[in-house]
Short mmCIF file of C-alpha atoms in Angstrom, two decimals:
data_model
loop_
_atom_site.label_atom_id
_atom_site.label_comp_id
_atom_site.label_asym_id
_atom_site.label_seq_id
_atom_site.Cartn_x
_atom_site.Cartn_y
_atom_site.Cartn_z
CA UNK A 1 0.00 0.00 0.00
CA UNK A 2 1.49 3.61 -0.89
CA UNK A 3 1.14 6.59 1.75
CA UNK A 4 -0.68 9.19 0.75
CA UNK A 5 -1.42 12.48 2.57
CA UNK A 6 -4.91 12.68 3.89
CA UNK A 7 -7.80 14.96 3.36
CA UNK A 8 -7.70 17.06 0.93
CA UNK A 9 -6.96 20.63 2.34
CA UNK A 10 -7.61 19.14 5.55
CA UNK A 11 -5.30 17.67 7.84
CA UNK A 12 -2.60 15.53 6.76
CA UNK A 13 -1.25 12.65 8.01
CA UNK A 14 1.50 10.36 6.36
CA UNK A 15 -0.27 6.27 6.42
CA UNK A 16 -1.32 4.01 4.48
CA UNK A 17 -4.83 4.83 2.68
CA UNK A 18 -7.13 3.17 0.69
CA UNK A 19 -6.14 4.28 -2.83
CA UNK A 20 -3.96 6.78 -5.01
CA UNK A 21 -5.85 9.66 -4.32
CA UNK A 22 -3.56 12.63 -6.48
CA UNK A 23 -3.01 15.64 -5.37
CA UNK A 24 -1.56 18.78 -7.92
CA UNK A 25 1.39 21.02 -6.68
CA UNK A 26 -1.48 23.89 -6.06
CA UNK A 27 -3.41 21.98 -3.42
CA UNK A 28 0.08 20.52 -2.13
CA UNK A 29 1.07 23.87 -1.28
CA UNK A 30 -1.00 24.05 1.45
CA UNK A 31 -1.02 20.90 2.89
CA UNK A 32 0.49 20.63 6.04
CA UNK A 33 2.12 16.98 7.57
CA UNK A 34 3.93 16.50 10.98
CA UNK A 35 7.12 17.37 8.80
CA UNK A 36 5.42 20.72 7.54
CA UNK A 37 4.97 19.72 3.88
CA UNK A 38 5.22 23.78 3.27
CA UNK A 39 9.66 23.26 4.34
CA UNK A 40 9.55 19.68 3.44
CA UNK A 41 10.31 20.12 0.00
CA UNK A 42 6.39 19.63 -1.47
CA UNK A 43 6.60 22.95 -2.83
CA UNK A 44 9.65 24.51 -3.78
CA UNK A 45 8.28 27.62 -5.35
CA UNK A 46 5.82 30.07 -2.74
CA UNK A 47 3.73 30.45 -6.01
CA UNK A 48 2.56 27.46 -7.48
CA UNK A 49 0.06 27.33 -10.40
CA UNK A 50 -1.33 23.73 -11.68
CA UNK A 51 -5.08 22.68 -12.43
CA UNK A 52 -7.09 20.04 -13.58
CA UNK A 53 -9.99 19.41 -16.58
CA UNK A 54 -12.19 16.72 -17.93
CA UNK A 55 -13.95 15.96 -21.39
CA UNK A 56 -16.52 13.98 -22.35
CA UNK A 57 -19.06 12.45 -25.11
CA UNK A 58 -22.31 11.22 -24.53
CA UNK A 59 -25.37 8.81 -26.36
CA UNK A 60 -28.42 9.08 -24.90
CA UNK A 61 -30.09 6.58 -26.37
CA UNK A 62 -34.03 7.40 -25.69
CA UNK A 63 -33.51 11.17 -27.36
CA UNK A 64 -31.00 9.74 -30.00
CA UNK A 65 -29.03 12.70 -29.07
CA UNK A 66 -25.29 12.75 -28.45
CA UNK A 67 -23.35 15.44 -26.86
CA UNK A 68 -19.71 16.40 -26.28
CA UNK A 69 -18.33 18.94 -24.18
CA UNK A 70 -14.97 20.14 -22.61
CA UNK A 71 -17.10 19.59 -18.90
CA UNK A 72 -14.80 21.88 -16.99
CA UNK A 73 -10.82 23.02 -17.23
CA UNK A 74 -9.69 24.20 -13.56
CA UNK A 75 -6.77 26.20 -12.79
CA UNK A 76 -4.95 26.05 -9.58
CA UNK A 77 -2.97 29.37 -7.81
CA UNK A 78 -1.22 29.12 -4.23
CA UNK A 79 0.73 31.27 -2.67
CA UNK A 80 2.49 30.46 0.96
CA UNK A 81 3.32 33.97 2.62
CA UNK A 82 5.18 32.16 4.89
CA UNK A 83 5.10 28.96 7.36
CA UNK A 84 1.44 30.31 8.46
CA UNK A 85 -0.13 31.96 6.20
CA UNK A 86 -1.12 30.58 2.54
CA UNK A 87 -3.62 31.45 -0.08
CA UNK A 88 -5.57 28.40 -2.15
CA UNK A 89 -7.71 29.32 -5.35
CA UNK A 90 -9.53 27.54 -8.30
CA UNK A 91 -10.68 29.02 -11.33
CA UNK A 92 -13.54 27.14 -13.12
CA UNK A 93 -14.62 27.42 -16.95
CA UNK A 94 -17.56 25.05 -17.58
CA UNK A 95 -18.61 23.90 -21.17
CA UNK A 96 -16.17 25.81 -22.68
CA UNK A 97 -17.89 29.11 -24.02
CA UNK A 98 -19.54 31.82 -21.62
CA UNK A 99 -21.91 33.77 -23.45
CA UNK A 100 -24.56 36.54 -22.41
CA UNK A 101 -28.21 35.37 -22.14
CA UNK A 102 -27.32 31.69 -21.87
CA UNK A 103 -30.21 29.34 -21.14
CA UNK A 104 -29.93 28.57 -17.62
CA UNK A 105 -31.84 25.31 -18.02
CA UNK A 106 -29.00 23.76 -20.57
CA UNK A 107 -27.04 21.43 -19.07
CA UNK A 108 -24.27 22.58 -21.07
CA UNK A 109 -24.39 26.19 -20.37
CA UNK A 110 -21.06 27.87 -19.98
CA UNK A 111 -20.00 29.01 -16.77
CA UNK A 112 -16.88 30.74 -15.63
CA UNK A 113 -16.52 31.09 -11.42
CA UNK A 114 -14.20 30.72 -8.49
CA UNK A 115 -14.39 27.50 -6.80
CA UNK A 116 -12.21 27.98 -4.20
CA UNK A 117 -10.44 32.08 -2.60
CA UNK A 118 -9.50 31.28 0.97
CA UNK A 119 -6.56 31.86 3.13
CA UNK A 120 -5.42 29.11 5.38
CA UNK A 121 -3.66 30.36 8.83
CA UNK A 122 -1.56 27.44 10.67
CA UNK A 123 -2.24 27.10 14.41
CA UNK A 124 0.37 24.27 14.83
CA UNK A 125 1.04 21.45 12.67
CA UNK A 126 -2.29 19.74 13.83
CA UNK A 127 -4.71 22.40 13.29
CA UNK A 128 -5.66 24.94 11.22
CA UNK A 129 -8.10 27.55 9.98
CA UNK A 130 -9.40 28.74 6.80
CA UNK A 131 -11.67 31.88 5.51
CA UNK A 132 -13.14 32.63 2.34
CA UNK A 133 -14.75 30.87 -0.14
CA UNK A 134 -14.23 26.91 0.18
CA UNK A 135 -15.30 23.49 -0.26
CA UNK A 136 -16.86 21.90 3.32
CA UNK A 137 -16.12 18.92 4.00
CA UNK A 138 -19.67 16.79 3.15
CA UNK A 139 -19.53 13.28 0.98
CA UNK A 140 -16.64 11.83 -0.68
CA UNK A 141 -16.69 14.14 -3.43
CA UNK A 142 -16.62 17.58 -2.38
CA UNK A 143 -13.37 18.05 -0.82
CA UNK A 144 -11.36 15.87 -3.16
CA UNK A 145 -12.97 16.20 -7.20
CA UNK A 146 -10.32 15.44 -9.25
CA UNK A 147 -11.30 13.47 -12.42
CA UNK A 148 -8.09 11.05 -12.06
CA UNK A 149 -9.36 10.22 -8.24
CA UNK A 150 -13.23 8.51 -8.95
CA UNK A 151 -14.72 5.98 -11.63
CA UNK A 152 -16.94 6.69 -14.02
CA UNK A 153 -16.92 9.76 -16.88
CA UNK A 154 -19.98 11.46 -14.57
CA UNK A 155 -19.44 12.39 -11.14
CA UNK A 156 -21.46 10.39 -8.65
CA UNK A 157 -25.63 11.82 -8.63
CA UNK A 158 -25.99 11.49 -5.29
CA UNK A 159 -22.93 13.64 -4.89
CA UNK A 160 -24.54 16.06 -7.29
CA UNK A 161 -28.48 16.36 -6.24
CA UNK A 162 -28.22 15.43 -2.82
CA UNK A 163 -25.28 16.67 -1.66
CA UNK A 164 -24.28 19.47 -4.46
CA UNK A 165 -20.63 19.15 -5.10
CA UNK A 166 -18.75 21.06 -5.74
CA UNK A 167 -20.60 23.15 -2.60
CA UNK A 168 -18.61 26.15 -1.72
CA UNK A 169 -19.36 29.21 0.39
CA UNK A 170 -18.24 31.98 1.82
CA UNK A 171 -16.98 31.33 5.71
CA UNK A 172 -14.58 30.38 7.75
CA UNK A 173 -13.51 27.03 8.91
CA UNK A 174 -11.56 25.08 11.55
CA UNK A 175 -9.74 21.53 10.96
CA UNK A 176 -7.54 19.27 12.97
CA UNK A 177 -6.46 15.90 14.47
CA UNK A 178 -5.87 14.24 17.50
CA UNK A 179 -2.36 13.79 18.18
CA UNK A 180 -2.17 9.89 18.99
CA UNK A 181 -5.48 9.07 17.06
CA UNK A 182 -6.25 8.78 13.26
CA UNK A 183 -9.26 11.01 13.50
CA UNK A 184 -9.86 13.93 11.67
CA UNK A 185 -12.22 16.76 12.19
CA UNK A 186 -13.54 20.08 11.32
CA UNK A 187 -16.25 22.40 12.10
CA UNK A 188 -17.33 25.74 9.81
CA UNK A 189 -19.62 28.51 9.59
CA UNK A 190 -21.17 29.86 6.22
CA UNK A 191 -24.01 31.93 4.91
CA UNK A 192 -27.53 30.15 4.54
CA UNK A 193 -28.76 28.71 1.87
CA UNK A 194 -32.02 31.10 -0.01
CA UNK A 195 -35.07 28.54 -0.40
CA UNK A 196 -36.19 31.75 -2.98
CA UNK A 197 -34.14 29.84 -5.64
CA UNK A 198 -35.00 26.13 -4.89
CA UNK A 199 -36.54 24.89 -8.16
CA UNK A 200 -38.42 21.56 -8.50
CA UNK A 201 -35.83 18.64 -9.48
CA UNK A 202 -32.42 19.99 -8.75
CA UNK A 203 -33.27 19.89 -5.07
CA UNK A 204 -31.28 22.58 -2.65
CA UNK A 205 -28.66 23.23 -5.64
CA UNK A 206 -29.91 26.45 -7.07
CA UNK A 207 -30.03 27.58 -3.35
CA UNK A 208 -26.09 28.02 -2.96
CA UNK A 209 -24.75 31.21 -3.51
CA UNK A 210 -21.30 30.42 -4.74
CA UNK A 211 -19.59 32.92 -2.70
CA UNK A 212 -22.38 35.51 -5.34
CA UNK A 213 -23.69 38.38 -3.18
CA UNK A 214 -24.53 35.25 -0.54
CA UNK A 215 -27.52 35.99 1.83
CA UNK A 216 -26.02 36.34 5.12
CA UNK A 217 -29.12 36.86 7.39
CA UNK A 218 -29.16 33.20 7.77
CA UNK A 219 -26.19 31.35 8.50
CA UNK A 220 -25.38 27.59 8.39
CA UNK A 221 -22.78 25.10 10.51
CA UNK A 222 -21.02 21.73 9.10
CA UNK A 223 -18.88 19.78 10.96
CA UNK A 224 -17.18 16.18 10.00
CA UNK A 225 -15.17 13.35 11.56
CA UNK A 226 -12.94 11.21 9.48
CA UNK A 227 -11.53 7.91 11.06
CA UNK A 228 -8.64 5.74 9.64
CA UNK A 229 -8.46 2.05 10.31
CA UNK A 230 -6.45 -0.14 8.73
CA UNK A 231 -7.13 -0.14 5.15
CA UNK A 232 -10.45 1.93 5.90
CA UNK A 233 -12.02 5.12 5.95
CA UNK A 234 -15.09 6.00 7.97
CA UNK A 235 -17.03 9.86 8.26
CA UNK A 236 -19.70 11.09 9.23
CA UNK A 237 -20.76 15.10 8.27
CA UNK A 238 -23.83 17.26 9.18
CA UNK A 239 -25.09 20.53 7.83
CA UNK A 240 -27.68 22.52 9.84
CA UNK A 241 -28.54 25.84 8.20
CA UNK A 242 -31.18 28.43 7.98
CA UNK A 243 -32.63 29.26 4.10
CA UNK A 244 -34.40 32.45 4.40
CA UNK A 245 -32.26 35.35 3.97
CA UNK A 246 -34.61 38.15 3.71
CA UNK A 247 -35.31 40.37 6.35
CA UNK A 248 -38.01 40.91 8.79
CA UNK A 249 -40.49 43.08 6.74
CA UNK A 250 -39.55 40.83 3.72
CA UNK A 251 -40.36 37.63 5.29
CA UNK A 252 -43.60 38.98 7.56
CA UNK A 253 -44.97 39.77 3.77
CA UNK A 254 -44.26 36.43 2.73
CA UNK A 255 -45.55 35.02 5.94
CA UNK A 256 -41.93 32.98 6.81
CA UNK A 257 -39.72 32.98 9.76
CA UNK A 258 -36.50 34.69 9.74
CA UNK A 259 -33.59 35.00 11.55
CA UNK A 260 -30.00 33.05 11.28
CA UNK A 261 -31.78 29.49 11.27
CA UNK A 262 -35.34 30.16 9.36
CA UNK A 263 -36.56 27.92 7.88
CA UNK A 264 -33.98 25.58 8.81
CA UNK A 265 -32.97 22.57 6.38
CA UNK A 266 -30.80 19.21 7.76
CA UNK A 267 -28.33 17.36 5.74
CA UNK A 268 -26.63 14.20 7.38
CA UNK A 269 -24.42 11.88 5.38
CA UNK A 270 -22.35 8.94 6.40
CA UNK A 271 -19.46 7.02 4.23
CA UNK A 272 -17.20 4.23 3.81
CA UNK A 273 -14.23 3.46 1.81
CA UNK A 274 -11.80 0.54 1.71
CA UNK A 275 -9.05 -0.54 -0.61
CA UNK A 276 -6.70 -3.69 -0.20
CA UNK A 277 -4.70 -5.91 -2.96
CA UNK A 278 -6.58 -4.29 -6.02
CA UNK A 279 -9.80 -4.32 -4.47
CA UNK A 280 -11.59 -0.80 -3.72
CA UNK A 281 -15.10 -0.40 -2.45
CA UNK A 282 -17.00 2.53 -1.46
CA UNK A 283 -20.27 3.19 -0.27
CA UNK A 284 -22.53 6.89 0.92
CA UNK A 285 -25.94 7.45 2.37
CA UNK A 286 -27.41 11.20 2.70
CA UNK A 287 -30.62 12.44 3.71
CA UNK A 288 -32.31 16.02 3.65
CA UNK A 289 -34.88 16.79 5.97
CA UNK A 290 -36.69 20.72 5.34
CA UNK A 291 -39.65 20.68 7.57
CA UNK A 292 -40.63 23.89 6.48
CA UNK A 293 -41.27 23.15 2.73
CA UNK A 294 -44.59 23.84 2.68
CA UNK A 295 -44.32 27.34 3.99
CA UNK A 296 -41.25 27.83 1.03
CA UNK A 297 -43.86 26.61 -0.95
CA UNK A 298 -46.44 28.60 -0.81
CA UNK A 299 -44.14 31.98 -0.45
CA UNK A 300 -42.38 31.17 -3.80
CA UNK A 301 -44.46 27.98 -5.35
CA UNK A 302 -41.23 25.92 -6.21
CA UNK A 303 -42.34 22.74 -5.36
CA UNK A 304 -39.77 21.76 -2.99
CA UNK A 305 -39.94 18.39 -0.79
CA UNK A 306 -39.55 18.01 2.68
CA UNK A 307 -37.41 14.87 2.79
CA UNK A 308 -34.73 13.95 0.09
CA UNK A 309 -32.19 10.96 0.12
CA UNK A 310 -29.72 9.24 -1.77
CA UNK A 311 -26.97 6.63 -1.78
CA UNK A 312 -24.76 4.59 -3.55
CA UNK A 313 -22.35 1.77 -3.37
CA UNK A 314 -19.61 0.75 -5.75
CA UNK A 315 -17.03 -1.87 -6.13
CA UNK A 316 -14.00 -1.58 -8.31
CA UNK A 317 -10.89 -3.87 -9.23
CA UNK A 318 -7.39 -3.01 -10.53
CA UNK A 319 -6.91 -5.33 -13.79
CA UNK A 320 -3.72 -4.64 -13.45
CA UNK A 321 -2.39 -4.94 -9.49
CA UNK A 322 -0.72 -8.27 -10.25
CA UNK A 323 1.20 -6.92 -13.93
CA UNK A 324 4.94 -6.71 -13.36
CA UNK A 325 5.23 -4.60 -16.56
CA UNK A 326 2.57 -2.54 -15.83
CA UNK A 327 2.49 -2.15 -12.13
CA UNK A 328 2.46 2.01 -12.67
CA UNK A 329 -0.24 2.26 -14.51
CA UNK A 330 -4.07 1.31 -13.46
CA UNK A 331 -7.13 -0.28 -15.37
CA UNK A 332 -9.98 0.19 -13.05
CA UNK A 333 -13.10 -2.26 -13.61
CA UNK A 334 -15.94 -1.19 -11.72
CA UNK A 335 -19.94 -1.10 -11.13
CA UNK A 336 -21.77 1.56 -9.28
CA UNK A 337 -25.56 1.78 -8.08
CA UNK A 338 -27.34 4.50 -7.24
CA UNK A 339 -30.41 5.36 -5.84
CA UNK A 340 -32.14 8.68 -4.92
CA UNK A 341 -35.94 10.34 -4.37
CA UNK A 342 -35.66 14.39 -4.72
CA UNK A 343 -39.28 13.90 -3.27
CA UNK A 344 -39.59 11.15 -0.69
CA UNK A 345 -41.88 12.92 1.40
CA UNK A 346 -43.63 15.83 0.14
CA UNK A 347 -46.03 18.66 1.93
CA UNK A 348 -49.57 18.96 1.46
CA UNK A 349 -49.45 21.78 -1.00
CA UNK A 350 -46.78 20.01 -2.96
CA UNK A 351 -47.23 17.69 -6.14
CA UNK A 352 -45.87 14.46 -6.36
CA UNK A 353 -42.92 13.75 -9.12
CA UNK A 354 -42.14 10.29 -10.07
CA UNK A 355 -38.86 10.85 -12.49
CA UNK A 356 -37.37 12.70 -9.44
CA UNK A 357 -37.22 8.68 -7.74
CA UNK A 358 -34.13 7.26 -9.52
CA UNK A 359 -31.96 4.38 -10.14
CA UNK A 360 -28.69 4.05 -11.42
CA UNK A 361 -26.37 1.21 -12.63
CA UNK A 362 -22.88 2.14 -13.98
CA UNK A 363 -20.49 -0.08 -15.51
CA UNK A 364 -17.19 0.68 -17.02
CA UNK A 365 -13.08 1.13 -16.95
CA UNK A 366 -11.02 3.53 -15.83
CA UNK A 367 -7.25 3.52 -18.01
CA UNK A 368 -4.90 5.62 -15.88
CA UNK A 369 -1.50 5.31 -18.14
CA UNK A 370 0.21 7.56 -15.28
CA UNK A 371 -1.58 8.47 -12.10
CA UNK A 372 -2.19 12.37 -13.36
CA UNK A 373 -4.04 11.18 -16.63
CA UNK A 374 -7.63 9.18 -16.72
CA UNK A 375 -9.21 7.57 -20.07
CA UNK A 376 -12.50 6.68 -18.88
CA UNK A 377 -15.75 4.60 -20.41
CA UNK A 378 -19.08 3.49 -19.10
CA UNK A 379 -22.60 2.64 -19.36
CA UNK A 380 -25.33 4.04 -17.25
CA UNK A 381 -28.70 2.68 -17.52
CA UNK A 382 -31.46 4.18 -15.70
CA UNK A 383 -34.94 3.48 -14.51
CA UNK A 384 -36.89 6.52 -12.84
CA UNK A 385 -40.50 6.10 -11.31
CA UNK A 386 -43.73 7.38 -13.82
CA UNK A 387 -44.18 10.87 -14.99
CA UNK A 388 -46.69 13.05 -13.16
CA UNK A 389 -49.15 14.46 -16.28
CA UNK A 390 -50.05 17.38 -13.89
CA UNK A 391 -46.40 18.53 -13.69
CA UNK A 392 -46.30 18.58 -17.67
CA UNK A 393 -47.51 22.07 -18.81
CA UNK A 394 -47.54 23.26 -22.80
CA UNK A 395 -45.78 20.04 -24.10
CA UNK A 396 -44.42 20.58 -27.90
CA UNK A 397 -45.94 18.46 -30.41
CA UNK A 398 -42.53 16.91 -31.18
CA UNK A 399 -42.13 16.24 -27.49
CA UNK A 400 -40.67 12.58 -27.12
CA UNK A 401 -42.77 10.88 -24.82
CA UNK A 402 -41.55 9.87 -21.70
CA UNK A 403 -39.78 6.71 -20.63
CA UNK A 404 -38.60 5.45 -17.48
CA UNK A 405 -36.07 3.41 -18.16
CA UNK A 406 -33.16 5.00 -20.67
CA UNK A 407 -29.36 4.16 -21.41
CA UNK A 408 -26.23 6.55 -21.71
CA UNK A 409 -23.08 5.88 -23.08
CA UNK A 410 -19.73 7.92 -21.96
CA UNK A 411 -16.84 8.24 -22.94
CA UNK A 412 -14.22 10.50 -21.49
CA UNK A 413 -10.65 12.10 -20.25
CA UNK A 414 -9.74 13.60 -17.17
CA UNK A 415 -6.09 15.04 -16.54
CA UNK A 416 -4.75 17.19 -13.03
CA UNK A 417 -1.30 18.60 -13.03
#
């Protein structure tokens, strides 16, 4: 088993782990080990610029419709002022182009935004704080997103409509480790959520403000533990925050509670992940609980749900663990399945949406010639519950009708430097 550093921007420990997870010179520049990674030779430059990206084609099979798209190209500054002080960024483009008056329903809009802007101060080499705009640490995914570091050309749905990677905000952070244990943990405060931009079917994604003029009326807490046992990983994460950030005359006109925690929405998630001789297995469960969906409801009439869950388990094998010849390179067979309900319980004055109850099975390889560079392919085929005919208003006449199960072919590259 290699050693790998631990938690990505989090803190870092030197022991075995359950796979090659890769990190680029950018995030290593503000890792922190025992040794001090920042005067251990990681980083030899205080500047450091590196990145990542990921392209992919896709058949869907029910619309006959294929699509290709550079997904997202990444770029990587950070800057140590000194042994305490650093400075992490990302810089996303998404689908390539960014034009004015793009259709905010296409999946392939353009996009161009920060992902990450936070400083990082050093309390010793155990703990440490961060403020800004960062990635909590919720789900497998979020923290650590590199394309060469998960299976499968698509990122994980549950890791994208029930827990919204990549989910960043504006706050500030602390992170550490016990000094004779292998357990991690952290604890942050961000702004709130706003339920005003919940839409039907994405569940709270269109709620996150991105570090974009956040509301900050309402405020929200997270706080993890990771735990390290032999060739496993176990953590546990919460996320309590409030989703109204209007104020007082505002929300009295709209009939909704206000304050730092209105309306308040849950998120709990729990994972596990375990690698040993070739073998890797994962596996996530996450739940959101809004008990106040029926007052969002009838304020803004997005159709929101009061209960949402998801989770997935995959399995995965290294073709070749046992080559000789090609012991430094990786050919990942794996199978994931998903399942997920962006409506599992929903309020009186909601309506009932059977595509939003999923399930996914994805099949594939992963080709990693070097451990920086991922050639990926897979099928997804996926059965959803009936349509609801009341939630289909104006249909075209050269509207497909729907179908619940469908297939998807994928075919991609990833790369981080």
């Amino acid at each position: 088993m290699k050693k790998v550093l631990l938690c990505l921007a989090g803190c870092f420990i030197a022991i075995p782990f359950l796979y090659s997870q890769q990190y680029t010179p950018a995030q290593q520049l503000v890792l922190r080990t025992n040794e001090d990674s920042l005067n251990a030779g990681v980083a030899t430059n205080k500047t450091v610029v590196s990145g990542y990206g990921s392209a992919f084609y896709q058949r869907n099979f029910n619309e006959e419709m294929s699509r290709a798209t550079l997904e997202r190209a990444v770029l990587f500054i950070g800057h140590r002022f000194n042994d305490k002080i650093s400075f992490f960024s990302e810089m996303e483009l998404e689908n390539a182009v960014v034009e004015a008056g793009s259709d905010s329903k296409d999946n392939f809009k353009g996009e161009l935004a920060m992902e990450q802007a936070y400083l990082r101060f050093n309390l010793n080499p155990r703990q440490y704080i961060v403020a800004g705009l960062f990635t909590p640490r919720i789900g497998m995914l979020n923290e650590n997103h590199l394309p060469v570091n998960f299976n499968g050309v698509e990122r994980p749905l549950v890791e994208q409509l029930i827990i919204p990677a990549t989910w960043r905000e504006l706050g500030i952070g602390f992170y550490g480790r016990l000094r004779r244990q292998p357990l991690n943990y952290s604890i942050a405060l961000l702004n709130g959520l706003s339920a005003a931009s919940f839409e039907h079917g994405t569940g709270i994604i269109e709620g996150r403000a991105e570090g974009s003029g956040a509301f900050a009326n309402d405020i929200a807490i997270t706080a993890s533990l990771q735990y390290y046992w032999q060739n496993f990983r176990f953590q546990v994460s919460g996320y309590m925050g409030g989703t109204n950030g209007a104020n007082k005359r505002q929300s009295d006109s709209l009939q909704l509670h206000h304050g730092a925690f209105g309306l308040p929405l849950y998120l709990g998630e729990a994972n596990i992940q375990y690698s040993h001789n070739g073998f890797a297995f994962k596996a996530i469960g996450s739940i959101i609980s809004y008990p106040d969906a029926a007052d969002i409801n009838k304020a803004y009439a997005n159709n929101v749900s009061k209960v949402m869950y998801g989770a997935y388990a995959e399995l995965a094998y290294n073709l070749l663990e046992k080559s000789i010849k090609y012991k430094e390179q990786q050919l990942n067979a794996f199978a994931r399945y998903e399942v997920f309900d962006l409506n599992s319980s929903v309020p009186a004055n909601g309506i009932y949406d059977g595509t939003l109850k999923q399930q996914h099975l994805i099949a594939g390889l992963t080709y990693l010639p070097i451990l920086n560079v991922a050639i990926k392919a897979d099928v997804r085929l996926a059965h959803t519950g009936d349509e609801n005919p009341v939630l289909v208003i104006n249909p075209s006449p050269a509207r497909i009708p729907y179908k619940t199960n469908n297939t998807f072919l994928n075919v991609g590259i990833g790369y981080a430097f």
